[in-house]
């Protein structure tokens, strides 16, 4: 550390140096966002001092107006942004503007490399302050903390590898940022231009922002206005300023209630999921105000966890300022608000589903997994979530169906809701389990998302109809004419009980302990066989997930059901009478069994089947060639 006329020189971390190089040497069109970032910091600082004043006695300048001031000096080519916020001590200046940023800088640089636009992301990694170097040759931050005994300090840097610290004289509380503008950044001296930027990015900052002597922002607490006074555009603007997400939200909700607790709130459902993980540093939660005073930036208690994709603000006069200390009063008020917000949101989702199915599909694709998590975790409120679920089904085509759709279209004699678990709609649609359902015209829900297995354990019935897995051994399906499909006269002959019995024993001896039983199927139509679960209970719905998650998980043995009318089975029964075919029969039975594991999504290693299939093909081809054919 070098000391020179009272100023000491310190070095930025390597990541910050790299970030600064990018910012000061590149030509970004959207340079005006530097002002948004500085105002956002000033606003944070004002909120924090406002809070401190309500909870602590000794605050410097407690009468000062809470505001941001922007002034420009054309002669010196400088722009100054000052606030009467919480201020920074010497240590805080070093920490906040020097040290702390390096991890954010790293994450930021990585995201930038992935092709994200700089202006979309700079505020999200705790490096927003540095955006000032897009327009500055030099920056001087002078700050005085609210603590009465703190002294003023100054931080300066020209955006290279170092910054300097030194004592300063500043009589008033807060922070002042003096920017020596670059030659090509003089546009930011114009009041008109400054006002325009404030209105575009910072209109809803709740403190006055003075450009020279007049207030440039609306500073309305939008959520405290009545919904009829607020137009769509204002809601979208506010969303953008709140989240830095530049895509419009899918849905907004303006809530106003006075009993049992006072609450004013605006909630948003973002349009796409990608905005979520990117906003990593701040993570989730709602902004909590009490009479417009910001109490918590990211409150997680106001919504059930599965609704964490919702963004917004909540303001309640009934929340005490020391909410963080978990007083009984606070938690009671929070509990009331949570119930109200949850109820309103779920109702809004349901209405969207009824009124605008197309939009709802977008909503479902982005946020459906969170609602499924809700079904699995919100025991008391599960029934409110069920109308929101959507499924691909055996009749849905490209669309999605709700449980209500399913129940409405149930066929006569059908008392259960049926589902099949699997890996994709394409794979489950080929499942032998669906044979009987297809011929009866009964619908089957496709549960093909790994989350579905968790969800269905908590989803045992809907409107009094039990949910039932199609691999149930005791499926109660109506008999439909199970005539074998058109075949030559001879092979269509019924397989006698004796021959069928022999075949079943043969299956048993080949498969051994891999099956608990081999028996005739009453439900199969076009498929030769299927596997059904011998055990019931939720555990079996989890088998697929466990196989994915646990390397050494062994699938419990199942019951093999055989379709005695299927030509393959009938011919196999004939073939077992010929001793010379033993090896071929063994391979065929093995392969039939493994086909079923594959169809169930339970096969540990499908590639293993290839050599057996080749061997079967070899024999089938050989058998098909007439003896006199030349080679
Ligand atoms: P972020 O605002 O996301 O934390 P920034 O790079 O914008 O990241 O700011 C870094 C930190 O510097 C802030 O968290 C805050 O502690 C401090 N800071 C910046 N500007 C001010 C200000 N005007 N008043 C008080 N503290 C400030
Ligand atoms: Mg910031």
XYZ file of C-alpha atoms and ligand atoms in Angstrom:
659
model
C 0.000 0.000 0.000
C 1.467 3.319 -1.079
C 0.673 6.526 0.784
C 0.808 9.831 -1.031
C -0.404 13.182 0.295
C -2.699 11.450 2.740
C -4.124 9.084 0.137
C -3.300 5.394 0.271
C -3.358 3.317 -2.884
C -4.923 -0.163 -2.944
C -5.205 -2.782 -5.646
C -8.402 -4.303 -7.042
C -8.641 -8.081 -7.229
C -7.759 -9.554 -10.619
C -11.378 -10.321 -11.519
C -12.453 -6.763 -10.808
C -9.556 -5.429 -12.860
C -10.701 -7.537 -15.778
C -14.290 -6.356 -15.365
C -13.130 -2.740 -15.292
C -11.092 -3.202 -18.450
C -14.139 -4.511 -20.242
C -16.367 -1.737 -18.994
C -14.039 1.160 -19.699
C -12.781 0.078 -23.099
C -15.836 -1.344 -24.768
C -18.417 0.634 -26.622
C -21.730 -0.340 -25.176
C -24.737 1.362 -26.645
C -26.743 1.128 -23.462
C -24.366 3.159 -21.383
C -27.169 5.051 -19.679
C -27.760 2.119 -17.348
C -24.869 3.387 -15.221
C -27.317 5.933 -13.834
C -29.887 3.258 -13.061
C -27.270 1.374 -11.054
C -26.127 4.413 -9.094
C -29.706 5.442 -8.335
C -30.543 1.912 -7.304
C -27.634 1.984 -4.836
C -28.715 5.394 -3.542
C -32.256 4.131 -3.111
C -31.026 1.084 -1.181
C -28.972 3.375 1.040
C -32.001 5.593 1.668
C -34.201 2.639 2.543
C -31.593 1.426 4.956
C -31.200 4.717 6.769
C -34.974 5.100 6.919
C -35.144 1.770 8.643
C -32.295 2.608 11.007
C -33.994 5.842 12.015
C -37.083 3.943 13.058
C -35.159 1.524 15.202
C -32.121 3.423 16.507
C -31.724 6.668 18.398
C -28.510 8.233 17.201
C -28.479 9.054 13.545
C -26.518 11.879 11.978
C -28.685 14.492 10.206
C -31.918 12.815 11.179
C -33.872 15.715 9.656
C -32.315 15.612 6.217
C -34.710 14.987 3.363
C -34.427 11.416 2.057
C -33.606 12.055 -1.580
C -31.243 11.612 -4.495
C -29.753 14.656 -6.228
C -28.207 14.712 -9.664
C -26.272 17.790 -10.743
C -24.144 18.448 -13.789
C -21.363 20.964 -14.276
C -20.642 21.728 -17.906
C -17.495 23.672 -17.166
C -15.713 20.865 -15.378
C -17.496 18.128 -17.311
C -18.611 16.441 -14.099
C -21.792 14.753 -13.029
C -22.588 14.297 -9.357
C -25.090 11.890 -7.823
C -25.584 12.290 -4.123
C -27.900 10.801 -1.566
C -28.746 11.240 2.093
C -28.664 7.505 2.622
C -26.900 5.374 5.164
C -23.394 6.298 3.991
C -20.216 4.281 4.325
C -17.323 4.258 6.764
C -13.761 3.850 5.513
C -13.935 0.100 6.059
C -17.267 -0.122 4.281
C -15.927 1.772 1.284
C -13.038 -0.663 0.974
C -15.260 -3.657 1.537
C -18.166 -2.647 -0.716
C -16.347 -1.008 -3.590
C -13.071 -2.901 -3.448
C -13.108 -6.331 -1.890
C -16.551 -7.820 -1.860
C -17.148 -7.496 -5.592
C -14.657 -10.053 -6.799
C -16.880 -13.116 -6.616
C -19.689 -11.218 -8.314
C -17.248 -10.027 -10.958
C -16.262 -13.588 -11.700
C -19.858 -14.783 -12.073
C -20.633 -11.719 -14.138
C -17.754 -12.304 -16.554
C -18.779 -15.901 -17.000
C -22.355 -14.953 -17.838
C -21.130 -12.287 -20.217
C -19.080 -14.899 -22.038
C -22.219 -16.983 -22.408
C -23.576 -14.197 -24.564
C -25.884 -12.405 -22.129
C -26.299 -8.704 -22.736
C -24.268 -6.614 -20.357
C -27.010 -4.158 -19.531
C -29.430 -6.956 -18.666
C -27.166 -8.546 -16.127
C -24.851 -5.984 -14.620
C -27.149 -5.243 -11.707
C -27.457 -8.888 -10.780
C -24.024 -9.759 -9.504
C -23.288 -7.064 -6.986
C -21.091 -5.209 -9.474
C -23.592 -2.575 -10.669
C -21.537 0.245 -9.245
C -18.706 -0.412 -11.704
C -20.989 0.357 -14.644
C -20.050 3.966 -13.943
C -16.696 3.318 -15.622
C -18.470 3.047 -18.967
C -18.855 6.830 -18.882
C -16.178 7.964 -16.416
C -12.537 8.890 -16.748
C -12.417 9.138 -13.005
C -14.836 8.525 -10.152
C -14.698 9.981 -6.671
C -16.989 8.554 -3.989
C -17.198 10.598 -0.830
C -19.237 9.202 1.978
C -20.167 9.796 5.559
C -21.872 7.116 7.587
C -25.026 7.757 9.623
C -23.116 6.895 12.794
C -22.558 10.206 14.602
C -18.900 9.498 15.376
C -17.945 8.280 11.885
C -15.688 10.393 9.721
C -16.017 11.109 6.058
C -13.822 9.226 3.590
C -13.200 9.360 -0.056
C -12.543 6.614 -2.616
C -11.269 7.408 -6.071
C -10.338 5.389 -9.101
C -9.920 5.861 -12.808
C -10.977 2.305 -13.499
C -7.516 0.837 -13.832
C -5.996 -1.658 -11.440
C -6.024 0.493 -8.321
C -8.137 2.778 -6.198
C -7.114 5.326 -3.614
C -8.530 6.055 -0.159
C -8.183 9.139 1.939
C -9.910 11.244 4.583
C -12.443 13.776 3.336
C -14.465 16.657 4.616
C -18.183 16.150 4.329
C -20.468 17.583 6.958
C -23.648 15.779 5.993
C -24.762 12.185 6.011
C -24.741 10.110 2.861
C -22.782 9.448 -0.277
C -21.770 11.633 -3.152
C -20.434 10.223 -6.395
C -18.555 12.627 -8.587
C -17.976 11.486 -12.126
C -15.393 12.999 -14.413
C -17.139 12.204 -17.692
C -15.314 10.796 -20.683
C -15.018 13.059 -23.705
C -17.674 11.059 -25.543
C -20.113 10.978 -22.629
C -21.063 14.615 -22.489
C -24.661 13.827 -23.346
C -25.057 12.969 -19.658
C -24.656 16.632 -18.746
C -28.009 17.445 -20.280
C -30.880 17.718 -17.812
C -33.276 16.578 -20.460
C -31.261 13.422 -21.072
C -30.898 12.750 -17.348
C -34.623 13.140 -16.748
C -35.338 10.795 -19.611
C -33.097 8.121 -18.109
C -34.582 8.522 -14.647
C -38.072 8.083 -16.041
C -37.114 5.059 -18.073
C -35.421 3.133 -15.315
C -36.137 4.643 -11.953
C -39.631 6.063 -12.040
C -40.863 3.992 -9.113
C -37.980 4.622 -6.787
C -39.878 5.768 -3.753
C -37.633 8.719 -2.904
C -37.526 11.936 -4.904
C -34.774 12.061 -7.504
C -33.886 15.662 -8.228
C -32.306 16.473 -11.565
C -30.858 19.896 -10.847
C -33.790 21.390 -8.938
C -36.845 19.490 -10.039
C -38.082 16.043 -9.172
C -37.817 13.749 -12.182
C -39.452 10.521 -11.012
C -43.047 9.648 -10.190
C -42.077 7.994 -6.866
C -45.501 6.536 -6.528
C -45.795 3.433 -4.458
C -47.773 1.755 -7.202
C -49.070 -0.900 -4.861
C -50.702 1.736 -2.651
C -52.735 3.073 -5.556
C -56.038 1.518 -6.431
C -55.838 -0.975 -9.269
C -58.231 1.086 -11.389
C -55.743 3.973 -11.441
C -52.872 1.885 -12.735
C -52.560 1.000 -16.396
C -50.909 -2.039 -17.971
C -47.849 -0.121 -18.999
C -47.229 1.050 -15.452
C -47.440 -2.514 -14.160
C -44.917 -3.630 -16.767
C -42.573 -0.724 -16.078
C -42.689 -1.458 -12.414
C -41.977 -5.112 -13.032
C -38.951 -4.227 -15.124
C -37.618 -1.874 -12.467
C -38.246 -4.412 -9.755
C -36.721 -7.463 -11.405
C -34.471 -6.194 -14.213
C -36.275 -8.780 -16.331
C -36.922 -7.162 -19.671
C -39.484 -9.660 -20.859
C -43.019 -8.801 -19.828
C -44.490 -10.849 -16.981
C -47.061 -13.551 -17.685
C -49.423 -12.323 -15.058
C -49.790 -9.622 -12.493
C -52.021 -9.384 -9.492
C -52.845 -6.248 -7.559
C -54.090 -7.105 -4.092
C -55.697 -4.776 -1.619
C -57.314 -5.926 1.628
C -57.932 -4.436 5.057
C -59.129 -7.365 7.146
C -57.931 -9.299 9.010
C -54.699 -7.434 8.299
C -54.003 -4.514 6.063
C -52.141 -5.542 2.932
C -51.318 -3.908 -0.388
C -49.423 -5.996 -2.848
C -48.470 -6.385 -6.470
C -47.352 -9.854 -7.491
C -45.927 -10.998 -10.807
C -45.382 -14.310 -12.517
C -42.311 -13.965 -14.743
C -42.680 -15.001 -18.354
C -39.870 -17.467 -18.488
C -37.851 -19.588 -16.217
C -34.455 -18.505 -17.470
C -34.724 -15.237 -15.602
C -34.893 -17.183 -12.374
C -31.510 -18.859 -11.933
C -29.692 -15.890 -13.445
C -30.878 -13.696 -10.673
C -28.724 -15.829 -8.473
C -27.174 -13.365 -6.104
C -30.387 -11.993 -4.707
C -32.307 -15.268 -4.904
C -36.027 -15.384 -4.259
C -38.514 -13.680 -1.981
C -40.862 -10.693 -1.952
C -39.993 -7.124 -1.062
C -41.672 -6.401 2.253
C -42.668 -2.858 3.195
C -44.448 -1.413 6.163
C -46.131 1.834 5.156
C -43.740 2.250 2.255
C -40.662 1.665 4.407
C -38.660 -1.231 3.038
C -38.215 -3.808 5.777
C -36.863 -6.795 3.898
C -35.545 -7.112 0.393
C -36.240 -10.794 -0.057
C -38.776 -12.081 2.427
C -39.315 -15.816 2.129
C -42.117 -16.193 4.674
C -44.846 -14.502 2.680
C -45.451 -17.347 0.263
C -45.172 -21.113 0.459
C -41.781 -22.193 -0.835
C -43.142 -23.758 -3.992
C -44.404 -20.345 -5.093
C -40.880 -18.927 -4.974
C -41.023 -18.082 -8.684
C -43.427 -15.251 -7.892
C -41.943 -11.738 -7.738
C -43.380 -8.631 -6.184
C -43.914 -6.293 -3.288
C -46.019 -6.558 -0.165
C -46.794 -3.611 2.078
C -48.621 -3.956 5.353
C -49.080 -1.415 8.114
C -49.696 -4.335 10.460
C -46.165 -5.653 10.148
C -43.967 -4.305 12.926
C -40.594 -2.974 11.848
C -38.704 -5.474 13.918
C -40.254 -8.278 11.931
C -36.885 -9.955 11.656
C -36.975 -10.631 15.376
C -39.945 -12.919 14.953
C -42.384 -11.459 17.384
C -45.645 -13.306 17.819
C -47.492 -10.349 16.409
C -45.330 -10.349 13.308
C -45.724 -14.001 12.615
C -49.477 -13.801 13.047
C -49.727 -10.955 10.554
C -47.358 -12.722 8.173
C -49.458 -15.868 8.479
C -52.618 -13.985 7.486
C -50.896 -12.332 4.559
C -49.395 -15.597 3.397
C -52.795 -17.277 3.334
C -54.298 -14.363 1.440
C -51.532 -14.155 -1.169
C -51.447 -17.881 -1.714
C -55.210 -18.022 -2.165
C -55.284 -15.121 -4.594
C -52.425 -16.483 -6.665
C -53.847 -19.977 -6.988
C -57.222 -18.562 -7.927
C -55.602 -16.338 -10.555
C -53.767 -19.343 -12.008
C -56.998 -21.289 -12.130
C -58.782 -18.444 -13.900
C -55.974 -18.172 -16.411
C -56.359 -21.877 -17.108
C -60.068 -21.447 -17.747
C -59.936 -18.225 -19.708
C -56.774 -18.527 -21.751
C -55.618 -22.132 -22.183
C -52.853 -21.142 -24.592
C -51.271 -18.707 -22.171
C -51.819 -21.207 -19.412
C -49.788 -23.747 -21.349
C -46.853 -21.314 -21.381
C -47.351 -20.789 -17.672
C -47.499 -24.519 -17.044
C -44.374 -25.259 -19.043
C -42.388 -22.713 -17.060
C -43.843 -23.155 -13.581
C -45.675 -26.488 -13.581
C -42.796 -28.247 -11.789
C -43.181 -25.831 -8.878
C -46.895 -26.599 -8.603
C -46.138 -30.322 -8.628
C -43.735 -29.696 -5.789
C -46.657 -27.976 -4.091
C -48.892 -31.024 -4.477
C -46.172 -33.113 -2.852
C -45.539 -30.695 0.021
C -48.637 -28.606 0.754
C -50.645 -31.221 2.601
C -53.357 -28.936 3.881
C -53.794 -27.032 0.657
C -53.362 -29.752 -1.914
C -56.933 -29.562 -3.142
C -56.410 -25.991 -4.288
C -53.520 -27.112 -6.472
C -55.169 -30.052 -8.200
C -57.206 -27.953 -10.645
C -53.944 -26.407 -11.839
C -52.306 -29.654 -12.940
C -52.019 -30.532 -16.608
C -51.054 -33.808 -18.256
C -50.306 -35.384 -21.569
C -52.658 -38.323 -21.825
C -53.507 -41.149 -24.171
C -56.079 -38.864 -25.818
C -54.504 -35.421 -25.449
C -52.521 -35.305 -28.688
C -50.299 -32.225 -28.533
C -52.510 -30.522 -25.981
C -52.746 -30.945 -22.241
C -55.597 -32.195 -20.098
C -56.667 -31.327 -16.569
C -57.990 -33.768 -13.996
C -61.381 -32.136 -14.419
C -61.234 -32.828 -18.175
C -60.423 -36.431 -17.368
C -63.256 -36.921 -14.914
C -65.771 -35.191 -17.157
C -64.952 -37.573 -20.025
C -64.815 -40.792 -18.015
C -66.606 -43.704 -19.658
C -69.530 -45.567 -18.218
C -68.417 -48.167 -15.726
C -65.090 -46.437 -15.117
C -64.561 -45.482 -11.501
C -60.820 -44.787 -11.279
C -58.409 -42.313 -12.784
C -55.598 -44.261 -14.457
C -52.003 -43.241 -14.936
C -48.890 -44.708 -16.421
C -45.374 -43.805 -15.324
C -42.572 -43.598 -17.847
C -39.915 -41.552 -19.529
C -41.760 -39.758 -22.301
C -45.197 -39.622 -23.929
C -43.690 -41.419 -26.936
C -42.418 -44.344 -24.893
C -45.450 -44.826 -22.660
C -47.832 -44.643 -25.597
C -46.311 -47.934 -26.796
C -46.813 -49.672 -23.491
C -48.726 -52.974 -23.447
C -50.563 -51.676 -20.377
C -52.526 -49.401 -22.650
C -53.953 -52.236 -24.773
C -57.083 -52.671 -22.790
C -57.549 -48.968 -22.178
C -57.389 -48.250 -25.857
C -59.949 -50.831 -26.756
C -62.299 -49.491 -24.064
C -61.642 -45.875 -24.960
C -60.493 -45.170 -21.416
C -58.063 -42.310 -20.962
C -54.680 -42.746 -19.235
C -52.611 -39.920 -17.732
C -48.983 -39.942 -18.837
C -46.747 -39.245 -15.840
C -43.456 -38.760 -17.620
C -41.683 -36.103 -15.560
C -39.422 -37.428 -12.758
C -41.310 -35.119 -10.400
C -44.552 -36.924 -11.225
C -43.473 -39.987 -9.280
C -43.088 -37.859 -6.170
C -46.291 -36.001 -6.815
C -48.480 -39.014 -7.426
C -47.653 -40.382 -4.007
C -49.537 -37.481 -2.500
C -52.192 -37.503 -5.165
C -54.265 -40.508 -4.317
C -57.642 -39.210 -5.434
C -59.435 -36.414 -7.212
C -63.127 -35.647 -6.707
C -63.592 -38.973 -4.977
C -61.982 -40.947 -7.817
C -58.967 -43.013 -6.836
C -55.808 -42.724 -8.891
C -54.657 -46.073 -10.077
C -51.448 -47.248 -11.777
C -52.087 -49.193 -14.994
C -49.573 -51.829 -13.934
C -51.898 -52.826 -11.137
C -52.284 -56.638 -10.990
C -55.993 -56.379 -10.239
C -57.079 -53.931 -12.893
C -60.832 -53.873 -12.953
C -61.557 -53.437 -16.644
C -64.733 -54.423 -18.444
C -64.521 -57.466 -20.675
C -64.475 -56.587 -24.328
C -64.564 -59.236 -27.015
C -61.009 -60.506 -26.916
C -61.090 -62.160 -30.317
C -57.656 -62.755 -31.734
C -56.881 -60.407 -34.585
C -57.258 -61.766 -38.104
C -54.908 -64.679 -38.536
C -54.725 -67.743 -40.703
C -57.312 -70.322 -39.688
C -54.808 -72.669 -38.221
C -52.882 -70.337 -35.948
C -56.117 -68.709 -34.800
C -57.060 -71.943 -33.153
C -57.324 -71.451 -29.405
C -54.362 -72.471 -27.358
C -55.553 -75.346 -25.211
C -55.160 -75.205 -21.412
C -52.585 -77.922 -21.412
C -50.349 -76.340 -24.022
C -50.680 -72.973 -22.344
C -49.839 -74.497 -18.970
C -46.681 -76.006 -20.450
C -45.669 -72.670 -21.876
C -46.186 -70.939 -18.525
C -43.945 -73.488 -16.786
C -41.338 -72.947 -19.433
C -41.391 -69.180 -18.849
C -41.085 -69.802 -15.116
C -38.077 -72.046 -15.448
C -36.261 -69.688 -17.810
C -36.884 -66.480 -15.844
C -36.545 -68.007 -12.384
C -36.423 -65.419 -9.603
C -36.629 -62.515 -11.970
C -40.402 -62.824 -11.834
C -42.616 -63.605 -8.872
C -45.199 -65.263 -11.046
C -46.161 -66.004 -14.634
C -49.861 -66.066 -15.440
C -52.476 -65.427 -18.061
C -53.472 -61.863 -18.765
C -57.114 -60.813 -18.828
C -56.510 -57.388 -20.266
C -53.897 -57.609 -23.028
C -55.035 -57.189 -26.619
C -52.334 -56.483 -29.197
C -49.278 -57.112 -27.013
C -47.840 -60.514 -26.125
C -47.118 -59.798 -22.468
C -46.727 -57.199 -19.745
C -45.207 -56.768 -16.299
C -47.406 -55.869 -13.371
C -46.413 -54.951 -9.867
C -46.944 -57.516 -7.199
C -46.648 -55.013 -4.423
C -48.902 -52.010 -4.058
C -48.313 -48.753 -2.268
C -46.411 -45.645 -3.128
C -43.002 -47.321 -3.151
C -43.583 -48.809 -6.540
C -44.199 -45.443 -8.172
C -40.742 -44.433 -7.023
C -38.882 -47.346 -8.613
C -38.089 -45.446 -11.778
C -36.703 -42.470 -9.875
C -34.664 -44.659 -7.586
C -33.177 -46.513 -10.503
C -31.982 -43.148 -11.854
C -30.656 -41.935 -8.536
C -29.210 -45.057 -6.940
C -26.549 -47.039 -8.762
C -27.144 -50.263 -6.917
C -30.926 -50.116 -6.781
C -32.581 -53.410 -7.662
C -36.077 -53.335 -9.061
C -38.312 -55.723 -7.109
C -39.453 -58.737 -9.151
C -42.821 -58.399 -10.874
C -45.596 -60.574 -12.206
C -45.396 -61.508 -15.890
C -48.745 -61.655 -17.649
C -49.088 -63.468 -20.944
C -51.627 -62.966 -23.708
C -52.665 -66.441 -24.801
C -54.325 -65.086 -27.947
C -51.241 -63.424 -29.297
C -49.722 -65.231 -32.317
C -46.227 -65.015 -30.901
C -47.340 -66.744 -27.718
C -49.377 -69.340 -29.557
C -46.506 -70.251 -31.855
C -44.099 -70.301 -28.976
C -46.345 -72.834 -27.244
C -46.058 -75.021 -30.319
C -42.322 -74.523 -30.623
C -41.523 -75.712 -27.103
C -42.609 -79.173 -28.124
C -39.638 -79.422 -30.466
C -36.522 -80.189 -28.409
C -34.160 -78.879 -31.116
C -35.603 -75.396 -30.599
C -34.774 -75.161 -26.906
C -31.988 -72.631 -27.287
C -34.099 -70.481 -29.569
C -37.052 -70.551 -27.150
C -34.784 -69.535 -24.273
C -33.512 -66.537 -26.187
C -37.017 -65.530 -27.211
C -38.340 -65.633 -23.656
C -35.335 -63.698 -22.357
C -35.832 -61.070 -25.024
C -39.573 -60.762 -24.425
C -38.853 -60.188 -20.757
C -36.208 -57.567 -21.399
C -38.445 -55.813 -23.906
C -40.858 -55.352 -21.033
C -38.174 -53.918 -18.759
C -37.364 -51.481 -21.526
C -40.999 -50.519 -22.006
C -41.349 -49.987 -18.273
C -38.332 -47.690 -18.244
C -36.650 -50.141 -15.881
C -34.003 -51.737 -18.078
C -30.591 -51.271 -16.466
C -28.644 -51.447 -19.726
C -30.536 -51.837 -23.023
C -27.341 -52.130 -25.091
C -26.791 -55.535 -23.530
C -29.734 -56.814 -25.561
C -28.067 -56.272 -28.911
C -26.074 -59.507 -29.106
C -29.134 -61.544 -28.158
C -31.257 -59.762 -30.752
C -28.605 -60.467 -33.383
C -28.566 -64.105 -32.491
C -32.381 -64.245 -32.734
C -32.308 -62.502 -36.097
C -29.671 -64.861 -37.349
C -31.876 -67.846 -36.572
C -35.021 -66.193 -37.902
C -33.314 -65.301 -41.176
C -31.864 -68.776 -41.516
C -35.295 -70.320 -40.933
C -36.856 -68.053 -43.546
C -34.501 -68.944 -46.378
C -35.857 -71.791 -48.566
C -33.234 -74.586 -48.742
C -32.838 -74.384 -52.529
C -31.966 -70.616 -52.565
C -28.472 -70.058 -54.002
C -25.940 -68.083 -51.903
P -25.188 -4.156 -5.156
O -25.932 -2.868 -5.151
O -25.851 -5.181 -6.010
O -24.823 -4.658 -3.806
P -23.159 -2.530 -6.310
O -21.894 -2.799 -7.039
O -24.144 -1.689 -7.023
O -23.781 -3.894 -5.898
O -22.802 -1.834 -4.939
C -21.912 -2.465 -4.032
C -22.153 -2.054 -2.623
O -21.646 -0.740 -2.386
C -23.598 -1.952 -2.188
O -24.088 -3.207 -1.790
C -23.532 -0.988 -1.020
O -23.177 -1.667 0.158
C -22.400 -0.095 -1.408
N -22.908 1.161 -1.968
C -22.900 1.505 -3.269
N -23.449 2.726 -3.445
C -23.815 3.168 -2.224
C -24.453 4.373 -1.714
N -24.830 5.357 -2.534
N -24.641 4.460 -0.386
C -24.254 3.476 0.453
N -23.679 2.325 0.049
C -23.461 2.172 -1.274
Mg -26.333 -1.867 -6.912
